[in-house]
Short mmCIF file of C-alpha atoms in Angstrom, two decimals:
data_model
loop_
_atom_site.label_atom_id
_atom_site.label_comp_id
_atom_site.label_asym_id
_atom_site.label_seq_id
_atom_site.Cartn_x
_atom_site.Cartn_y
_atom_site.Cartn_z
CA UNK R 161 -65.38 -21.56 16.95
CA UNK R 162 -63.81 -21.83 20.63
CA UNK R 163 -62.08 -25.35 19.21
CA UNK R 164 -60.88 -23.56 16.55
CA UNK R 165 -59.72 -20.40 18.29
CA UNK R 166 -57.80 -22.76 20.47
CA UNK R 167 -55.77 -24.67 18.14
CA UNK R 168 -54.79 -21.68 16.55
CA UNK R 169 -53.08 -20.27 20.26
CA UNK R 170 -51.53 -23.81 20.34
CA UNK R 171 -50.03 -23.38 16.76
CA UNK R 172 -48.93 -20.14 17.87
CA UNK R 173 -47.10 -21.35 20.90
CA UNK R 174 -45.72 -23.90 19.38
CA UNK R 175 -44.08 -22.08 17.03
CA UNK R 176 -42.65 -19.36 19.13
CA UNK R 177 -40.96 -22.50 21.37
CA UNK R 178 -39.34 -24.15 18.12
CA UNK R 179 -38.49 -20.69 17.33
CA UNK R 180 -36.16 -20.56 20.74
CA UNK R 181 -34.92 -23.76 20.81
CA UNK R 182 -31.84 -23.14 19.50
CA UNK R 183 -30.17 -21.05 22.28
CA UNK R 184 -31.88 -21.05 25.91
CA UNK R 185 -33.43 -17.96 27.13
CA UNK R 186 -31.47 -15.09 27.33
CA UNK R 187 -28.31 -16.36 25.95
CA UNK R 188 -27.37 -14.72 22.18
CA UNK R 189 -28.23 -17.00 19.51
CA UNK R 190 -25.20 -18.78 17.62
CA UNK R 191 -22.92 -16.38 15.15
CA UNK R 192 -24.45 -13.49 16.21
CA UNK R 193 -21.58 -12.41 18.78
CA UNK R 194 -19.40 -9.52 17.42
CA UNK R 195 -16.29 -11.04 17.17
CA UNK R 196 -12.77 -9.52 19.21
CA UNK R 197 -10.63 -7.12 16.36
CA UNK R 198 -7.71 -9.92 16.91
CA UNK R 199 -10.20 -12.49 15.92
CA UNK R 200 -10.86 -10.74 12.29
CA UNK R 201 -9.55 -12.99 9.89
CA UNK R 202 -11.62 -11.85 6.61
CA UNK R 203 -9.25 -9.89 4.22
CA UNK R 204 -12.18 -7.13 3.02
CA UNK R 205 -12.68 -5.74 6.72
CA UNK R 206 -8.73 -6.12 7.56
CA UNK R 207 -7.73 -4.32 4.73
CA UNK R 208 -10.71 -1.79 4.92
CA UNK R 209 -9.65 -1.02 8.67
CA UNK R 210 -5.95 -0.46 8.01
CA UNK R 211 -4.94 -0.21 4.41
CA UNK R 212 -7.51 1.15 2.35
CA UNK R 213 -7.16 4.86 4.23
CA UNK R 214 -3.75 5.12 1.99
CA UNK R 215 -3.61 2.92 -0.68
CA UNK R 216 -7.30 3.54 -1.85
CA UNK R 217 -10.36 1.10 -1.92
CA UNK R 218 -9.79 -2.22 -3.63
CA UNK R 219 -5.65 -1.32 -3.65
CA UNK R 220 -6.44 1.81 -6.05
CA UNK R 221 -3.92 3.89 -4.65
CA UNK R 222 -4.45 6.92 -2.50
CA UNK R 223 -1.64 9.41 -0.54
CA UNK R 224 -0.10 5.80 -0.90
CA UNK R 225 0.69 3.61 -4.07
CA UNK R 226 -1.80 1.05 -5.28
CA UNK R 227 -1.10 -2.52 -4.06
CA UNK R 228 -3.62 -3.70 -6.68
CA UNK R 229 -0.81 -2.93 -9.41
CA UNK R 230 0.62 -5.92 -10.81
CA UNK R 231 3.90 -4.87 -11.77
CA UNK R 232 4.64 -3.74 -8.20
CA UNK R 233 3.60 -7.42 -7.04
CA UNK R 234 5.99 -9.17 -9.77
CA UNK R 235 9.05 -7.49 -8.26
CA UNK R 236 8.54 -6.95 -4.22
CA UNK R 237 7.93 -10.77 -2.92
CA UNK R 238 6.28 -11.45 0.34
CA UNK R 239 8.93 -11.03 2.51
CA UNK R 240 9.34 -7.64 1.17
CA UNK R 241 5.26 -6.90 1.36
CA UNK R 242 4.75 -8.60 4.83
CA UNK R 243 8.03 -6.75 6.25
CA UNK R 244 6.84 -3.82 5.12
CA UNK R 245 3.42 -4.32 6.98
CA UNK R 246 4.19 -5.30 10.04
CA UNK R 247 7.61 -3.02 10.85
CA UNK R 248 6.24 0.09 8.84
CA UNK R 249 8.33 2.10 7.22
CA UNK R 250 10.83 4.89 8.80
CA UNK R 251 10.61 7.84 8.03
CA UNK R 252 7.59 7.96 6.21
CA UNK R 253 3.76 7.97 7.17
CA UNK R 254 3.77 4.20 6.79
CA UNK R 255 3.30 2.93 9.99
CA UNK R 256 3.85 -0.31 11.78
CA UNK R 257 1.01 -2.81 12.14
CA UNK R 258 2.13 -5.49 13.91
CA UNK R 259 1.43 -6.22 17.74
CA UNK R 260 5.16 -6.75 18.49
CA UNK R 261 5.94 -3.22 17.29
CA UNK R 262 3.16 -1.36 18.30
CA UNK R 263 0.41 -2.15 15.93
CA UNK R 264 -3.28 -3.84 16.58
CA UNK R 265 -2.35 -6.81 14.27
CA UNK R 266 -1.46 -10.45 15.29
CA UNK R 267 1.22 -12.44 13.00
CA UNK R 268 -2.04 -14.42 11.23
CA UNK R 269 -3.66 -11.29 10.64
CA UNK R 270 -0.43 -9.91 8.62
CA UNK R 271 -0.38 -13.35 6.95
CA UNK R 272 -3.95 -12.92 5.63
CA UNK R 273 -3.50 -9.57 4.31
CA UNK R 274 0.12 -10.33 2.59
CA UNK R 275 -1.14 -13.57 1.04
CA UNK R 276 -4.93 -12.27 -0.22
CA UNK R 277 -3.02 -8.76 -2.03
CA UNK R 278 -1.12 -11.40 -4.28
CA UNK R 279 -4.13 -13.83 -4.32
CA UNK R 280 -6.46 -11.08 -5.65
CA UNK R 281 -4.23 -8.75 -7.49
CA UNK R 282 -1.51 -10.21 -9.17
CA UNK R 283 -1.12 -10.77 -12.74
CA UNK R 284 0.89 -13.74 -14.36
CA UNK R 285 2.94 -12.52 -17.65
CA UNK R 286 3.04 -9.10 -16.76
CA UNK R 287 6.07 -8.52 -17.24
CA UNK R 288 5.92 -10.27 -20.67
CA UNK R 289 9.66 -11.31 -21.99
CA UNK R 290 11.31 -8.07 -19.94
CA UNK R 291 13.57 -8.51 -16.44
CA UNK R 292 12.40 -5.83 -14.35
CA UNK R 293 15.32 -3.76 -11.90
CA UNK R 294 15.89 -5.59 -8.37
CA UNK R 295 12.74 -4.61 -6.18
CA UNK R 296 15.94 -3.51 -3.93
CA UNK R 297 19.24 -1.51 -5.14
CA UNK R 298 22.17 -3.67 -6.08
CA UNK R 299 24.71 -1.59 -5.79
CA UNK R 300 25.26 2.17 -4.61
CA UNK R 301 23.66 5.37 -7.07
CA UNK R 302 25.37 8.04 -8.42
CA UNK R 303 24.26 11.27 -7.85
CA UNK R 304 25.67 12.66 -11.18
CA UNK R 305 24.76 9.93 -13.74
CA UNK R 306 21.33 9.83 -11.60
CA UNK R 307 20.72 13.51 -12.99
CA UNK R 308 21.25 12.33 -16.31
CA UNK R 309 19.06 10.00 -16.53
CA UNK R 310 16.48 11.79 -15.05
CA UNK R 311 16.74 14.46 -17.72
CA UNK R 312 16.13 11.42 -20.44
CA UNK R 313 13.38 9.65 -18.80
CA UNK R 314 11.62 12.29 -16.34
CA UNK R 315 12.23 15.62 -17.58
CA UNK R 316 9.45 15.54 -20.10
CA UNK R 317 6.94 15.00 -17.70
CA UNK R 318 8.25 15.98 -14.12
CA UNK R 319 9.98 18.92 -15.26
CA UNK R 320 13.46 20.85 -15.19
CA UNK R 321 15.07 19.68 -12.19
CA UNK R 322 12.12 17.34 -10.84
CA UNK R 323 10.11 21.22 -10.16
CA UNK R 324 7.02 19.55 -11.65
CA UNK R 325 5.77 19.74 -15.51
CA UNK R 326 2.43 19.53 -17.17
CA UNK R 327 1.97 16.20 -17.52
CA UNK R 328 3.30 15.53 -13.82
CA UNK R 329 3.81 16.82 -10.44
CA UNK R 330 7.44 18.12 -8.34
CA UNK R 331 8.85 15.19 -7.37
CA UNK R 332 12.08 17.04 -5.45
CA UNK R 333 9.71 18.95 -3.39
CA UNK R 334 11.11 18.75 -0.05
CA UNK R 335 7.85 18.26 1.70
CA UNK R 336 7.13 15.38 -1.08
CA UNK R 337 10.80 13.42 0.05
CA UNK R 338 10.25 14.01 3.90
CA UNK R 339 7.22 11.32 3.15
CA UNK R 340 9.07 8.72 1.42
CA UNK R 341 11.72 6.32 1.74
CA UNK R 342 14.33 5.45 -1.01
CA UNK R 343 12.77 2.16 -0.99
CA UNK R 344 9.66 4.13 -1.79
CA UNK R 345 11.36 6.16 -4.70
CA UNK R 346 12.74 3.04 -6.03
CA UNK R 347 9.39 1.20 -6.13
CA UNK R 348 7.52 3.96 -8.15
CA UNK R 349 10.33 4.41 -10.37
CA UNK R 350 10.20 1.02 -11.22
CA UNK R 351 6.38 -0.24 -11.10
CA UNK R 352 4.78 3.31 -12.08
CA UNK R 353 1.96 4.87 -10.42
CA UNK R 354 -0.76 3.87 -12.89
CA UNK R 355 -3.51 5.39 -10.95
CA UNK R 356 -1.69 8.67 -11.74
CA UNK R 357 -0.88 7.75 -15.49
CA UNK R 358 3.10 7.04 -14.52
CA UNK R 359 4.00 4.37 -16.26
CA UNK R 360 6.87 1.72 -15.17
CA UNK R 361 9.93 1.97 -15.66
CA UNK R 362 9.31 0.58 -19.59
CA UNK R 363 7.04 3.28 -20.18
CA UNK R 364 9.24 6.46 -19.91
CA UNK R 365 10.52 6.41 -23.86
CA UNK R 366 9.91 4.20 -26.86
CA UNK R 367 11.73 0.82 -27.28
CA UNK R 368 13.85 2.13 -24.15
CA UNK R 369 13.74 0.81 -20.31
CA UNK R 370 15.55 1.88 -17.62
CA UNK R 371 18.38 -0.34 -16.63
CA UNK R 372 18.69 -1.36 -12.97
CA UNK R 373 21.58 0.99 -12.67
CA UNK R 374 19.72 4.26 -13.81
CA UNK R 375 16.77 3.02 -11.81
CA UNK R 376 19.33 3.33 -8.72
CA UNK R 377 21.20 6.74 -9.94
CA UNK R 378 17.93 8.45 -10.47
CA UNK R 379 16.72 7.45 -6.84
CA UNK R 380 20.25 8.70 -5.41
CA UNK R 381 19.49 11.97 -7.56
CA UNK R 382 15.80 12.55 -5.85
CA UNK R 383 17.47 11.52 -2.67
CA UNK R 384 20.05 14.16 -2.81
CA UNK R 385 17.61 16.67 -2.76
CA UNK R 386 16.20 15.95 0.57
CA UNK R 387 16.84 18.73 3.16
CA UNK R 388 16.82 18.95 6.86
CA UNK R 389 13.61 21.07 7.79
CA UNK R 390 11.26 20.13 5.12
CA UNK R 391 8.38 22.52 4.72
CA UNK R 392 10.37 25.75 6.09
CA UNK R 393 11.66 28.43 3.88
CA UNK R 394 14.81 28.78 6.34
CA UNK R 395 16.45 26.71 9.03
CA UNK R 396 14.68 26.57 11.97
CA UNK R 397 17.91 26.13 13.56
CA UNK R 398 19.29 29.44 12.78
CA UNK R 399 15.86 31.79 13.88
CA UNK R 400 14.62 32.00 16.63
CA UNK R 401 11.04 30.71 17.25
CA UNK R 402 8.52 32.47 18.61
#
């Protein structure tokens, strides 16, 4: 019984030193360290950290547009995408990522996110046999032939004079245009919001698309109705605040 009690504490310790051979004593074992944030090189936790707040779990779409839509990858290329990441946006609540302008990301961090959104979420043939409008303006809009065109392709849904309809919300609400760019405008006129049930810019009537030129007159139109003090029934320059 003693013999056998004894071999048994032998066993024991012999397993509890093969058990710590791998990393001497009191030293973390390997790949459990926690690595630095600039280390982070795995798309899910980069974009879960930094995008996914605004444009929505698995590039859904949130206060933001959804980067998982494959229209909106056919037309803005990677240059657009990865400019757009690291140098934010002015003007709007899209902010700037990279280290160089103020951000927590390095350049191979950007890289990773820019290159796995396209990896994971675009869609060859989307576009089938159509040319979609420039992802930016060719030439300057016109505010008048803008409002035409949004009274043939938007009224319907957005309303008389963009003041929101049943099927959609105000898009010329001045709190609405203080958050986004013309870039912005031009991107969800084009590629549609189809988290929200817009379509793109196919979608709006039957058998009739935009053309890159109304695409760029209705954006000038929205534009126009930006104002200085968004938010504020009156000027704030003109009453005093107290």
């Amino acid at each position: 019984m003693n013999a056998h009690r004894h071999l048994c504490v032998l066993v024991g310790l012999a397993a509890m030193l093969a058990s710590g051979c791998g990393a001497p004593h009191g030293q973390p074992k390997k790949d459990s360290e926690v690595l630095a944030p600039k280390d982070i090189l795995e798309f899910g936790t980069l974009y879960a950290e930094n995008c996914a707040g605004c444009h929505g779990a698995d590039g859904r779409g949130g206060a933001a547009i959804a980067l998982a839509n494959p229209v909106y990858l056919a037309i803005a290329d990677d240059v657009a995408i990865r400019k757009a990441i690291a140098g934010g946006v002015k003007g709007t609540a899209m902010p700037a990522f990279a280290e160089n302008a103020g951000g927590m990301l390095t350049d191979a961090q950007i890289d990773v996110i820019t290159k796995e959104i396209r990896s994971r979420w675009s869609r060859q043939g989307v576009l089938d046999t159509a040319t979609a409008p420039s992802y930016a303006p060719k030439s300057a809009g016109d505010v008048h032939r803008g409002e035409i065109a949004y009274k043939t392709f938007c009224e319907s849904c957005h309303g008389t004079g963009g003041g929101g309809g049943g099927k959609a919300s105000a898009i010329t609400n001045d709190s609405f245009l203080a958050l986004v760019s013309d870039q912005g405008l031009r991107t969800i006129v084009i590629a549609g919001r189809p988290e929200l049930g817009a379509p793109d810019w196919r979608g709006n009537l039957p058998e009739k698309a935009m053309s890159d030129q109304e695409v760029t007159d209705v954006v000038a139109w929205l534009a126009s109705h930006r104002v200085q003090n968004p938010g504020q029934p009156y000027s704030a320059s003109t009453h005093a605040q107290h």
